[in-house]
Coordinates of C-alpha atoms and ligand atoms in Angstrom, one line a residue:
M10 CA -2.8 3.8 -6.3
F11 CA -3.1 0.1 -5.6
C12 CA -0.3 -1.7 -3.7
Y13 CA -0.5 -5.1 -2.0
Q14 CA 3.1 -6.1 -2.0
C15 CA 3.6 -6.3 1.8
Q16 CA 2.0 -8.2 4.7
E17 CA 0.6 -5.0 6.3
T18 CA -1.4 -4.0 3.2
A19 CA -4.7 -2.2 4.1
R20 CA -7.5 -4.5 5.2
G21 CA -5.4 -7.5 4.0
T22 CA -6.4 -6.6 0.4
G23 CA -4.5 -3.5 -0.9
C24 CA -3.6 0.0 0.0
T25 CA -5.6 2.4 -2.2
L26 CA -5.4 5.9 -0.6
R27 CA -2.1 5.9 1.2
G28 CA 0.2 3.1 2.2
V29 CA 0.0 1.7 5.7
C30 CA 3.8 2.0 5.4
G31 CA 3.4 5.8 4.9
K32 CA 3.9 5.7 1.1
T33 CA 1.9 8.5 -0.6
E34 CA -0.3 8.0 -3.6
D35 CA 2.1 9.9 -5.8
V36 CA 5.1 7.7 -4.8
A37 CA 3.1 4.5 -5.2
N38 CA 2.1 5.5 -8.7
L39 CA 5.6 6.5 -9.6
Q40 CA 7.0 3.2 -8.3
D41 CA 4.5 1.4 -10.6
L42 CA 5.7 3.5 -13.5
L43 CA 9.4 2.9 -12.7
I44 CA 8.8 -0.9 -12.6
Y45 CA 7.0 -0.6 -16.0
A46 CA 10.0 1.3 -17.4
L47 CA 12.4 -1.3 -16.0
K48 CA 10.3 -4.0 -17.8
G49 CA 10.9 -2.1 -21.0
I50 CA 14.6 -2.0 -20.3
A51 CA 14.6 -5.7 -19.5
I52 CA 13.0 -6.5 -22.9
C53 CA 15.6 -4.5 -24.7
N54 CA 18.5 -5.6 -22.7
A55 CA 17.7 -9.3 -23.2
K56 CA 18.0 -8.6 -26.9
A57 CA 21.2 -6.6 -26.4
R58 CA 22.6 -9.6 -24.4
E59 CA 21.9 -11.9 -27.3
K60 CA 23.9 -9.6 -29.5
G61 CA 26.7 -9.3 -27.0
I62 CA 26.2 -5.5 -26.7
A63 CA 24.6 -5.3 -23.3
E64 CA 26.4 -3.0 -20.9
E65 CA 27.3 -3.3 -17.3
K66 CA 25.6 -0.1 -16.2
T67 CA 22.2 -1.6 -17.1
N68 CA 22.6 -4.4 -14.6
K69 CA 23.2 -1.9 -11.8
F70 CA 20.4 0.4 -13.0
L71 CA 17.9 -2.5 -12.8
I72 CA 18.9 -3.7 -9.4
D73 CA 18.9 -0.1 -8.0
G74 CA 15.5 0.7 -9.4
L75 CA 13.9 -2.6 -8.3
F76 CA 15.4 -2.3 -4.8
A77 CA 14.1 1.3 -4.4
T78 CA 10.5 0.1 -4.8
I79 CA 10.7 -2.5 -2.0
T80 CA 8.6 -1.7 1.0
N81 CA 10.1 1.0 3.3
V82 CA 13.1 1.8 1.1
N83 CA 12.4 5.1 -0.7
F84 CA 9.5 7.5 -0.1
D85 CA 10.9 10.4 -2.2
K86 CA 8.8 11.5 -5.1
N87 CA 11.7 13.3 -6.8
Y88 CA 13.9 10.3 -6.6
F89 CA 11.3 8.3 -8.7
I90 CA 10.7 11.1 -11.2
K91 CA 14.4 11.3 -11.8
K92 CA 14.8 7.5 -12.0
I93 CA 11.9 7.2 -14.5
K94 CA 13.5 9.8 -16.8
E95 CA 16.9 8.0 -16.5
A96 CA 15.1 4.7 -17.3
L97 CA 13.5 6.0 -20.4
S98 CA 16.8 7.4 -21.7
L99 CA 18.7 4.2 -20.9
R100 CA 16.0 2.2 -22.7
D101 CA 16.3 4.5 -25.7
E102 CA 20.0 4.2 -25.7
I103 CA 19.8 0.4 -25.8
K104 CA 17.2 0.6 -28.5
A105 CA 19.4 2.8 -30.6
K106 CA 22.3 0.4 -30.2
L107 CA 20.1 -2.5 -31.2
A108 CA 18.8 -0.7 -34.3
K109 CA 22.4 0.0 -35.2
A110 CA 23.2 -3.7 -34.8
G111 CA 20.3 -4.6 -37.2
V112 CA 17.8 -5.7 -34.5
N113 CA 14.2 -4.7 -35.2
V114 CA 13.0 -2.8 -32.2
E115 CA 9.6 -1.8 -33.6
N116 CA 6.3 -3.4 -32.5
L117 CA 7.7 -4.6 -29.2
H118 CA 5.7 -4.1 -26.0
D119 CA 4.3 -0.7 -25.0
S120 CA 6.9 -0.5 -22.1
V121 CA 9.5 -0.4 -24.9
S122 CA 7.8 2.2 -27.1
W123 CA 6.0 4.5 -24.6
N124 CA 7.5 7.9 -24.9
P125 CA 6.1 10.8 -22.8
S126 CA 6.5 14.3 -24.1
S127 CA 6.8 15.6 -20.5
E128 CA 6.9 14.6 -16.9
K129 CA 3.2 15.6 -16.6
E130 CA 2.2 12.4 -18.5
F131 CA 3.8 10.2 -15.8
F132 CA 0.8 10.1 -13.5
A133 CA -1.7 9.4 -16.2
K134 CA 0.5 6.6 -17.5
A135 CA 1.1 5.2 -14.0
G136 CA -2.7 4.8 -13.7
Q137 CA -2.7 2.5 -16.7
V138 CA 0.2 0.2 -15.9
G139 CA -0.1 -0.7 -12.2
V140 CA -1.0 -4.0 -10.6
L141 CA -4.7 -3.8 -11.6
S142 CA -4.0 -3.4 -15.3
T143 CA -3.8 -7.2 -15.5
E144 CA -7.5 -8.2 -15.4
D145 CA -7.3 -11.9 -14.8
E146 CA -6.8 -12.3 -11.1
D147 CA -4.6 -15.5 -11.3
I148 CA -2.3 -14.1 -14.0
R149 CA -2.1 -10.8 -12.0
S150 CA -1.3 -12.8 -8.9
L151 CA 1.5 -14.8 -10.6
R152 CA 2.9 -11.7 -12.3
Q153 CA 3.2 -10.0 -9.0
L154 CA 4.6 -13.0 -7.2
I155 CA 7.4 -13.1 -9.8
T156 CA 7.9 -9.3 -9.8
Y157 CA 8.1 -9.2 -6.0
G158 CA 10.5 -12.2 -6.0
V159 CA 12.7 -10.4 -8.5
K160 CA 12.6 -7.3 -6.3
G161 CA 14.0 -9.4 -3.4
M162 CA 16.5 -10.9 -5.8
A163 CA 17.6 -7.4 -6.8
A164 CA 18.1 -6.4 -3.2
Y165 CA 20.4 -9.4 -2.5
G166 CA 22.1 -8.9 -5.8
Y167 CA 22.7 -5.3 -4.9
H168 CA 24.5 -6.2 -1.7
A169 CA 26.7 -8.7 -3.5
Y170 CA 27.4 -6.2 -6.2
V171 CA 28.7 -3.5 -4.0
L172 CA 31.2 -6.0 -2.6
G173 CA 32.3 -6.8 -6.1
Y174 CA 30.4 -10.1 -6.6
K175 CA 28.0 -10.6 -9.5
D176 CA 26.7 -13.3 -11.8
E177 CA 25.5 -12.4 -15.3
K178 CA 23.1 -15.4 -15.2
I179 CA 21.2 -13.8 -12.4
F180 CA 20.8 -10.5 -14.3
E181 CA 19.8 -12.4 -17.4
F182 CA 17.1 -14.2 -15.5
M183 CA 15.9 -11.0 -13.9
E184 CA 15.4 -9.6 -17.4
K185 CA 13.6 -12.7 -18.6
A186 CA 11.3 -12.7 -15.6
L187 CA 10.5 -9.0 -15.8
A188 CA 9.8 -9.3 -19.5
A189 CA 7.5 -12.3 -18.9
T190 CA 5.3 -10.3 -16.5
V191 CA 4.1 -8.2 -19.5
D192 CA 3.9 -11.0 -22.0
D193 CA 0.2 -11.8 -22.7
S194 CA 1.1 -15.1 -24.5
L195 CA 2.1 -16.8 -21.2
T196 CA -0.4 -19.0 -19.5
A197 CA -0.9 -19.4 -15.7
D198 CA 1.1 -22.7 -16.0
D199 CA 3.9 -20.9 -17.7
L200 CA 4.0 -18.4 -14.9
V201 CA 3.9 -21.0 -12.2
A202 CA 6.9 -22.6 -13.8
L203 CA 8.6 -19.2 -14.0
A204 CA 7.9 -18.6 -10.3
M205 CA 9.7 -21.8 -9.5
E206 CA 12.6 -20.8 -11.7
T207 CA 12.6 -17.5 -9.8
G208 CA 13.2 -19.6 -6.7
K209 CA 16.2 -21.3 -8.3
Y210 CA 17.8 -17.9 -9.0
G211 CA 16.8 -16.9 -5.5
V212 CA 19.0 -19.7 -4.2
D213 CA 21.8 -18.6 -6.5
V214 CA 21.7 -14.9 -5.5
M215 CA 21.6 -15.8 -1.8
A216 CA 24.6 -18.2 -2.3
L217 CA 26.4 -15.3 -4.1
L218 CA 25.7 -12.9 -1.3
D219 CA 26.8 -15.5 1.2
K220 CA 30.1 -15.8 -0.7
A221 CA 30.5 -12.1 -1.0
N222 CA 29.9 -11.5 2.7
T223 CA 32.0 -14.4 4.0
S224 CA 34.9 -13.8 1.6
T225 CA 35.0 -10.2 2.5
Y226 CA 34.3 -10.3 6.2
G227 CA 34.9 -13.9 7.3
N228 CA 32.5 -16.5 8.4
P229 CA 30.1 -15.5 11.2
E230 CA 31.0 -17.0 14.5
I231 CA 29.3 -17.4 17.9
T232 CA 29.2 -13.9 19.4
K233 CA 27.8 -12.2 22.4
V234 CA 26.4 -8.8 21.5
D235 CA 25.9 -6.1 24.1
I236 CA 22.5 -4.5 24.1
G237 CA 23.3 -1.8 26.7
V238 CA 25.0 1.5 26.0
R239 CA 28.3 3.3 26.7
N240 CA 29.0 6.8 27.7
N241 CA 30.2 8.2 24.3
P242 CA 28.0 9.8 21.6
G243 CA 27.0 7.2 19.1
I244 CA 25.9 6.6 15.5
L245 CA 23.2 4.1 14.9
I246 CA 23.4 2.2 11.6
S247 CA 20.4 0.2 10.3
G248 CA 19.4 -1.7 7.1
H249 CA 21.4 -4.5 5.7
D250 CA 24.5 -3.0 4.0
L251 CA 27.7 -4.4 5.5
K252 CA 29.9 -2.3 3.2
D253 CA 28.4 0.9 4.5
L254 CA 29.0 -0.3 8.0
E255 CA 32.6 -1.1 7.2
E256 CA 33.2 2.4 5.8
L257 CA 31.5 3.9 8.8
L258 CA 33.6 1.9 11.3
E259 CA 36.8 2.9 9.5
Q260 CA 35.9 6.6 9.5
T261 CA 34.8 6.7 13.1
Q262 CA 38.0 5.1 14.4
G263 CA 39.6 7.3 17.1
T264 CA 36.9 10.0 16.9
G265 CA 35.4 9.2 20.3
V266 CA 32.1 8.2 18.6
D267 CA 30.7 4.7 19.0
V268 CA 28.8 2.8 16.4
Y269 CA 25.7 0.8 17.3
T270 CA 23.6 -1.5 15.1
H271 CA 19.8 -1.4 14.8
G272 CA 17.3 -3.9 13.4
E273 CA 18.8 -6.1 10.6
M274 CA 22.3 -4.7 11.1
L275 CA 22.6 -6.7 14.3
P276 CA 24.2 -9.8 12.6
A277 CA 27.2 -7.6 11.5
H278 CA 28.6 -8.2 15.0
Y279 CA 29.0 -11.9 14.1
Y280 CA 31.6 -11.3 11.4
P281 CA 35.2 -11.5 12.4
A282 CA 36.2 -8.5 10.3
F283 CA 34.1 -6.1 12.4
K284 CA 35.4 -7.4 15.8
K285 CA 38.6 -5.4 15.5
Y286 CA 36.9 -2.1 16.0
P287 CA 36.8 -1.3 19.7
H288 CA 34.2 1.4 19.2
F289 CA 31.7 -1.0 17.6
A290 CA 29.6 -0.9 20.7
G291 CA 26.6 -3.2 20.4
N292 CA 23.0 -3.4 19.2
Y293 CA 20.5 -0.7 20.2
G294 CA 16.8 -1.6 20.1
N295 CA 14.7 -4.0 18.2
A296 CA 13.1 -4.6 14.8
W297 CA 12.5 -1.9 12.3
W298 CA 8.9 -1.0 13.3
Q299 CA 10.0 0.2 16.7
Q300 CA 12.4 2.8 15.3
D301 CA 10.1 5.8 16.0
K302 CA 10.7 5.3 19.7
E303 CA 14.2 3.9 19.6
F304 CA 15.7 6.5 17.2
E305 CA 14.3 9.2 19.5
S306 CA 16.0 7.9 22.6
F307 CA 19.2 7.1 20.8
N308 CA 20.1 10.8 20.8
G309 CA 22.7 10.6 18.0
P310 CA 22.5 10.4 14.2
I311 CA 21.1 7.4 12.5
L312 CA 22.3 6.1 9.1
M313 CA 19.7 4.1 7.1
T314 CA 21.4 1.9 4.6
T315 CA 18.5 -0.1 3.1
N316 CA 14.9 -0.9 4.2
C317 CA 13.3 -0.6 6.6
L318 CA 12.7 3.1 7.0
I319 CA 9.5 4.4 8.4
P320 CA 8.4 8.0 7.9
P321 CA 10.5 9.8 10.5
K322 CA 9.1 11.9 13.4
D323 CA 10.2 15.5 13.7
S324 CA 11.9 14.6 17.0
Y325 CA 14.7 12.9 15.1
K326 CA 14.3 13.7 11.4
D327 CA 17.2 16.1 11.5
R328 CA 19.4 13.3 12.9
L329 CA 18.4 10.9 10.2
Y330 CA 20.6 10.2 7.1
T331 CA 19.9 7.9 4.2
T332 CA 22.3 6.3 1.7
G333 CA 22.2 3.9 -1.2
V334 CA 18.7 3.5 -2.7
V335 CA 17.0 4.8 0.5
G336 CA 15.4 8.2 0.4
F337 CA 12.9 10.4 2.1
E338 CA 12.1 14.0 1.3
G339 CA 13.9 16.5 3.6
V340 CA 16.3 13.8 4.9
K341 CA 20.0 14.2 4.1
H342 CA 21.4 11.6 1.7
I343 CA 25.0 10.5 1.6
P344 CA 26.1 9.6 -1.9
V345 CA 29.0 7.5 -3.2
G346 CA 31.9 9.8 -3.8
P347 CA 34.1 10.0 -7.0
D348 CA 36.5 7.6 -5.4
G349 CA 33.8 5.0 -4.9
K350 CA 33.6 5.6 -1.2
K351 CA 31.1 7.3 1.0
D352 CA 32.1 10.3 3.1
F353 CA 30.4 10.0 6.5
S354 CA 32.2 13.0 8.1
E355 CA 29.1 15.1 8.4
I356 CA 27.4 12.3 10.4
I357 CA 30.5 11.9 12.6
E358 CA 30.6 15.7 13.3
H359 CA 26.9 15.6 14.0
A360 CA 27.3 12.7 16.5
K361 CA 30.0 14.7 18.4
R362 CA 27.3 17.4 19.2
C363 CA 24.9 14.8 20.6
Q364 CA 24.3 13.2 24.0
P365 CA 25.2 9.5 24.4
P366 CA 22.2 7.1 23.9
V367 CA 19.7 6.6 26.6
E368 CA 19.9 3.0 27.8
I369 CA 16.7 1.1 27.1
E370 CA 18.0 -2.5 27.8
K371 CA 20.8 -4.2 29.4
G372 CA 22.5 -7.5 28.8
E373 CA 23.6 -9.4 25.7
I374 CA 22.2 -11.6 23.0
V375 CA 24.0 -14.5 21.3
G376 CA 24.2 -15.1 17.6
G377 CA 26.4 -16.1 14.7
F378 CA 25.0 -19.5 13.9
A379 CA 25.5 -19.3 10.1
H380 CA 26.2 -22.5 8.2
N381 CA 30.0 -22.6 8.8
Q382 CA 29.6 -22.2 12.6
V383 CA 26.8 -24.7 12.9
L384 CA 28.5 -27.2 10.7
S385 CA 31.6 -27.0 12.8
L386 CA 29.3 -28.1 15.7
A387 CA 27.6 -30.7 13.5
D388 CA 28.8 -33.7 15.6
K389 CA 27.3 -32.1 18.7
V390 CA 24.1 -31.3 16.9
V391 CA 23.8 -34.8 15.4
D392 CA 24.5 -36.5 18.7
A393 CA 21.8 -34.4 20.4
V394 CA 19.3 -35.4 17.7
K395 CA 20.3 -39.1 17.9
S396 CA 20.1 -39.2 21.7
G397 CA 16.7 -37.5 21.6
A398 CA 17.9 -34.4 23.4
I399 CA 16.8 -32.4 20.5
K400 CA 13.4 -33.6 19.2
R401 CA 12.8 -31.0 16.5
F402 CA 14.1 -27.8 14.9
F403 CA 11.8 -24.9 14.1
V404 CA 12.9 -22.6 11.3
M405 CA 11.3 -19.3 12.5
A406 CA 13.0 -16.9 10.0
G407 CA 11.7 -13.9 8.2
C408 CA 10.5 -10.5 9.2
D409 CA 8.9 -8.8 12.1
G410 CA 6.2 -6.2 11.8
R411 CA 3.8 -3.9 13.6
M412 CA 0.7 -6.1 13.7
K413 CA -0.4 -7.2 17.2
S414 CA -1.0 -10.7 15.9
R415 CA 2.7 -11.1 15.7
Q416 CA 2.7 -11.7 19.4
Y417 CA 1.9 -15.2 18.3
Y418 CA 5.6 -15.7 17.4
T419 CA 6.8 -14.8 20.9
D420 CA 4.1 -17.0 22.5
F421 CA 4.9 -19.8 20.1
A422 CA 8.7 -19.6 21.0
K423 CA 7.9 -19.6 24.7
A424 CA 5.5 -22.5 24.4
L425 CA 7.7 -24.8 22.4
P426 CA 8.8 -28.0 24.2
K427 CA 12.2 -27.6 25.9
D428 CA 13.7 -30.2 23.6
T429 CA 13.3 -28.1 20.5
V430 CA 15.6 -25.6 18.9
I431 CA 14.7 -22.4 16.9
L432 CA 16.7 -21.7 13.8
T433 CA 16.2 -18.0 12.9
A434 CA 17.3 -15.3 10.5
G435 CA 15.9 -11.9 9.6
C436 CA 14.3 -9.5 11.9
A437 CA 11.7 -12.0 13.0
K438 CA 14.2 -13.0 15.6
Y439 CA 13.4 -10.0 17.8
R440 CA 10.2 -11.7 18.8
Y441 CA 12.2 -14.3 20.7
N442 CA 15.9 -13.6 20.9
K443 CA 15.8 -11.9 24.3
L444 CA 13.6 -14.6 26.0
N445 CA 16.5 -16.5 27.5
L446 CA 15.2 -19.9 26.3
G447 CA 18.2 -21.7 27.6
D448 CA 20.3 -24.4 25.8
I449 CA 20.4 -28.1 25.1
N450 CA 23.7 -29.7 26.1
G451 CA 25.4 -26.3 25.4
I452 CA 23.5 -25.7 22.1
P453 CA 21.4 -22.5 22.5
R454 CA 17.7 -23.0 21.8
V455 CA 17.7 -20.0 19.6
L456 CA 20.3 -20.2 16.8
D457 CA 20.5 -16.9 14.9
A458 CA 22.1 -17.3 11.5
G459 CA 22.0 -13.6 10.6
Q460 CA 20.0 -11.4 8.2
C461 CA 17.1 -12.5 6.2
N462 CA 19.4 -13.4 3.3
D463 CA 21.1 -15.8 5.7
S464 CA 18.1 -18.0 5.5
Y465 CA 20.3 -19.5 2.8
S466 CA 22.5 -20.7 5.7
L467 CA 19.5 -22.4 7.2
A468 CA 18.9 -24.2 3.9
V469 CA 22.6 -25.2 3.8
I470 CA 22.4 -26.6 7.3
A471 CA 19.2 -28.6 6.5
L472 CA 20.8 -30.0 3.4
K473 CA 23.9 -31.0 5.4
L474 CA 21.8 -32.7 8.1
K475 CA 19.9 -34.6 5.4
E476 CA 23.3 -35.9 4.1
V477 CA 24.6 -36.8 7.6
F478 CA 21.4 -38.7 8.4
G479 CA 21.5 -40.4 5.1
L480 CA 18.0 -39.2 4.1
D481 CA 16.7 -39.0 0.5
D482 CA 14.4 -36.1 1.2
V483 CA 15.0 -32.9 3.2
N484 CA 11.4 -33.1 4.4
K485 CA 12.2 -36.2 6.4
L486 CA 14.3 -34.2 8.8
P487 CA 12.8 -33.2 12.1
I488 CA 12.5 -29.6 10.9
S489 CA 9.4 -27.6 10.8
Y490 CA 9.0 -24.2 9.1
N491 CA 7.0 -21.5 10.8
I492 CA 8.0 -18.4 8.9
A493 CA 6.9 -14.8 9.3
W494 CA 7.0 -12.5 6.4
Y495 CA 6.6 -8.8 5.7
E496 CA 8.2 -7.5 2.5
Q497 CA 9.5 -8.7 -0.8
K498 CA 12.8 -10.1 0.2
A499 CA 10.8 -12.7 2.1
V500 CA 9.1 -13.5 -1.2
I501 CA 12.4 -14.5 -2.7
V502 CA 13.4 -16.5 0.4
L503 CA 10.1 -18.4 0.2
L504 CA 10.5 -19.1 -3.5
A505 CA 14.0 -20.3 -2.9
L506 CA 12.9 -22.7 -0.1
L507 CA 10.2 -24.1 -2.4
Y508 CA 12.8 -24.6 -5.2
L509 CA 15.0 -26.5 -2.7
G510 CA 12.0 -28.9 -2.2
V511 CA 11.0 -27.8 1.3
K512 CA 7.4 -28.6 1.9
N513 CA 4.7 -27.7 4.5
I514 CA 6.0 -24.2 5.2
H515 CA 3.7 -22.2 7.4
L516 CA 3.5 -18.5 6.6
G517 CA 2.1 -15.8 8.8
P518 CA 0.8 -13.8 10.4
T519 CA -1.4 -13.7 7.2
L520 CA -0.9 -15.1 3.8
P521 CA 0.0 -12.6 1.0
A522 CA -2.9 -10.6 -0.3
F523 CA -1.3 -11.0 -3.8
L524 CA -2.0 -14.7 -3.9
S525 CA -5.3 -15.2 -5.6
P526 CA -7.5 -18.1 -4.3
N527 CA -6.4 -20.3 -7.2
V528 CA -2.7 -19.5 -6.9
A529 CA -2.9 -20.1 -3.1
K530 CA -4.5 -23.4 -3.9
V531 CA -1.6 -24.4 -6.2
L532 CA 0.8 -23.6 -3.4
V533 CA -1.2 -25.6 -0.9
E534 CA -1.6 -28.6 -3.1
K535 CA 1.9 -28.7 -4.6
F536 CA 3.9 -27.6 -1.5
G537 CA 1.7 -27.9 1.5
I538 CA 2.0 -24.2 2.3
G539 CA -0.2 -23.2 5.2
G540 CA -1.0 -20.3 7.4
I541 CA -1.0 -20.1 11.2
S542 CA -3.9 -20.7 13.7
N543 CA -3.1 -20.5 17.4
V544 CA -0.1 -21.5 19.4
D545 CA -1.4 -24.6 21.1
D546 CA -3.0 -26.1 18.0
D547 CA 0.0 -25.2 15.8
I548 CA 2.5 -26.7 18.2
K549 CA 0.5 -30.0 18.4
M550 CA 0.3 -30.0 14.6
F551 CA 4.0 -29.4 14.1
M552 CA 5.0 -31.9 16.8
G553 CA 2.7 -34.5 15.3
V554 CA 0.7 -35.1 18.5
Ligands
FSO615 FE1 13.4 -7.5 8.4 FE2 12.9 -5.3 7.0 FE3 15.6 -8.3 6.5 FE4 13.0 -7.5 5.6 S1 14.6 -5.6 8.3 S2 11.7 -6.9 7.3 S3 12.7 -9.6 5.2 O1 13.5 -5.8 5.5 O2 14.8 -7.6 5.0 O3 14.5 -9.0 7.9
SF4_616 FE1 0.6 -0.8 1.5 FE2 2.6 -2.4 1.9 FE3 2.3 -1.3 -0.4 FE4 3.1 0.2 1.7 S1 4.2 -1.5 0.7 S2 1.6 0.7 0.2 S3 1.8 -0.9 3.3 S4 1.0 -2.8 0.5

């Protein structure tokens, strides 16, 4: 195996024996092979699209498959074996249709023609098509940057899709980008241009998801979320899928079982539609990597709707349930039923047999500062900037992770001058959302827009401020970007920000291992991307002192 798609990759270079995330060698190899098979589908479906014979099911298959290979989503070998078989048969179905329509499907890329006689060939093939099969390190780096961006795009596309929102142009681009990553005629310059185009579609998919979420559940609004516990048994829901949450809240009504959020599900509390459920109790715990302790003390069942799952401990494995594209061997999976809904009754009955959660914290956190809410406060914000009460905004969005070096972000937040405001989104917020950093003329110093996809909100806010201040460049605003990343959704967020013209983004705690020195150089020269050093020096650098 060779995997270097996340920030925690072994030795900062690549996982080769077993993932730091817990992914086994078999699963890593099968994920590589699935991605390869999806590239074959992408090549065929682009042709089917031209002929007007592409089918809807291919869109969903692509986004499901890509999403399943994101860090901490699916660890189940059998899931991937099944998906690869389905991928090959879907690809052959599209090929047959193309042939019938008079399109030549011979002599295309190997991902289109490869045809194993049995499952046994999967592993040998996987060894030939992984990351290292591209010899040139810059081409490899760009191909992976694009592939990871497309994975992130698929995740956001998936969430919009399940709410009934989709955009064919996004699917079309995903196919084009995947096909480009196996096209040997493309140069490094071509791939740099394609990476930027990936950012454009990153903006589009985040805008689409924003529309899906806000049209379905209303605009997030300022909300206080309880972080303590109640006396009833509870179900803990984690991941990012708001539709799963909605169905769970509906089905738990009147059962005496409370529902708590964990990790990236926290921002669900900010949506008006979920406020009507009295048993939607609060948020339990912190970011994903602390789940091994927090799931233990929660006592009740846990529903994992998307990343970030970590291999469960025996102490709570029998209380863990997965759904959607998440999977782990030996953990019960809740499928979509024939009526298009999920039946959570088994989890609810399970909860009734459990003790209430053990309280690990008390108090509340405030969030809900997505674009609509912040723009309704625009006058106040603009006045505070004009009067000098707010000197600078710090976008500190992205992911949290296990590495000790991420303490930097807590220390940075604490050390920021009192006349600065943090704009956050994603699970990175847990490094500073309980610090009680106070407010500036009633504006809290930590404004949480929501999940990582709600980084889109932060971009909307920045563009609006640019307009209000009559600036011709978003980089002239008093906003600095000190972003933490972990997995591939952060890659699409980064590419989206670059596409929007944001410069001088600092990325940490380490730069991606998949950026070759030359590709990193391009990002530094063209966009001023940088890493982090230490809190004092970085604050001086950002504040321009
Ligand atoms: Fe965090 Fe995990 Fe949302 Fe990521 S929960 S690390 S960027 O998946 O997706 O922010
Ligand atoms: Fe390693 Fe990250 Fe890949 Fe897991 S996802 S195998 S930790 S690089």
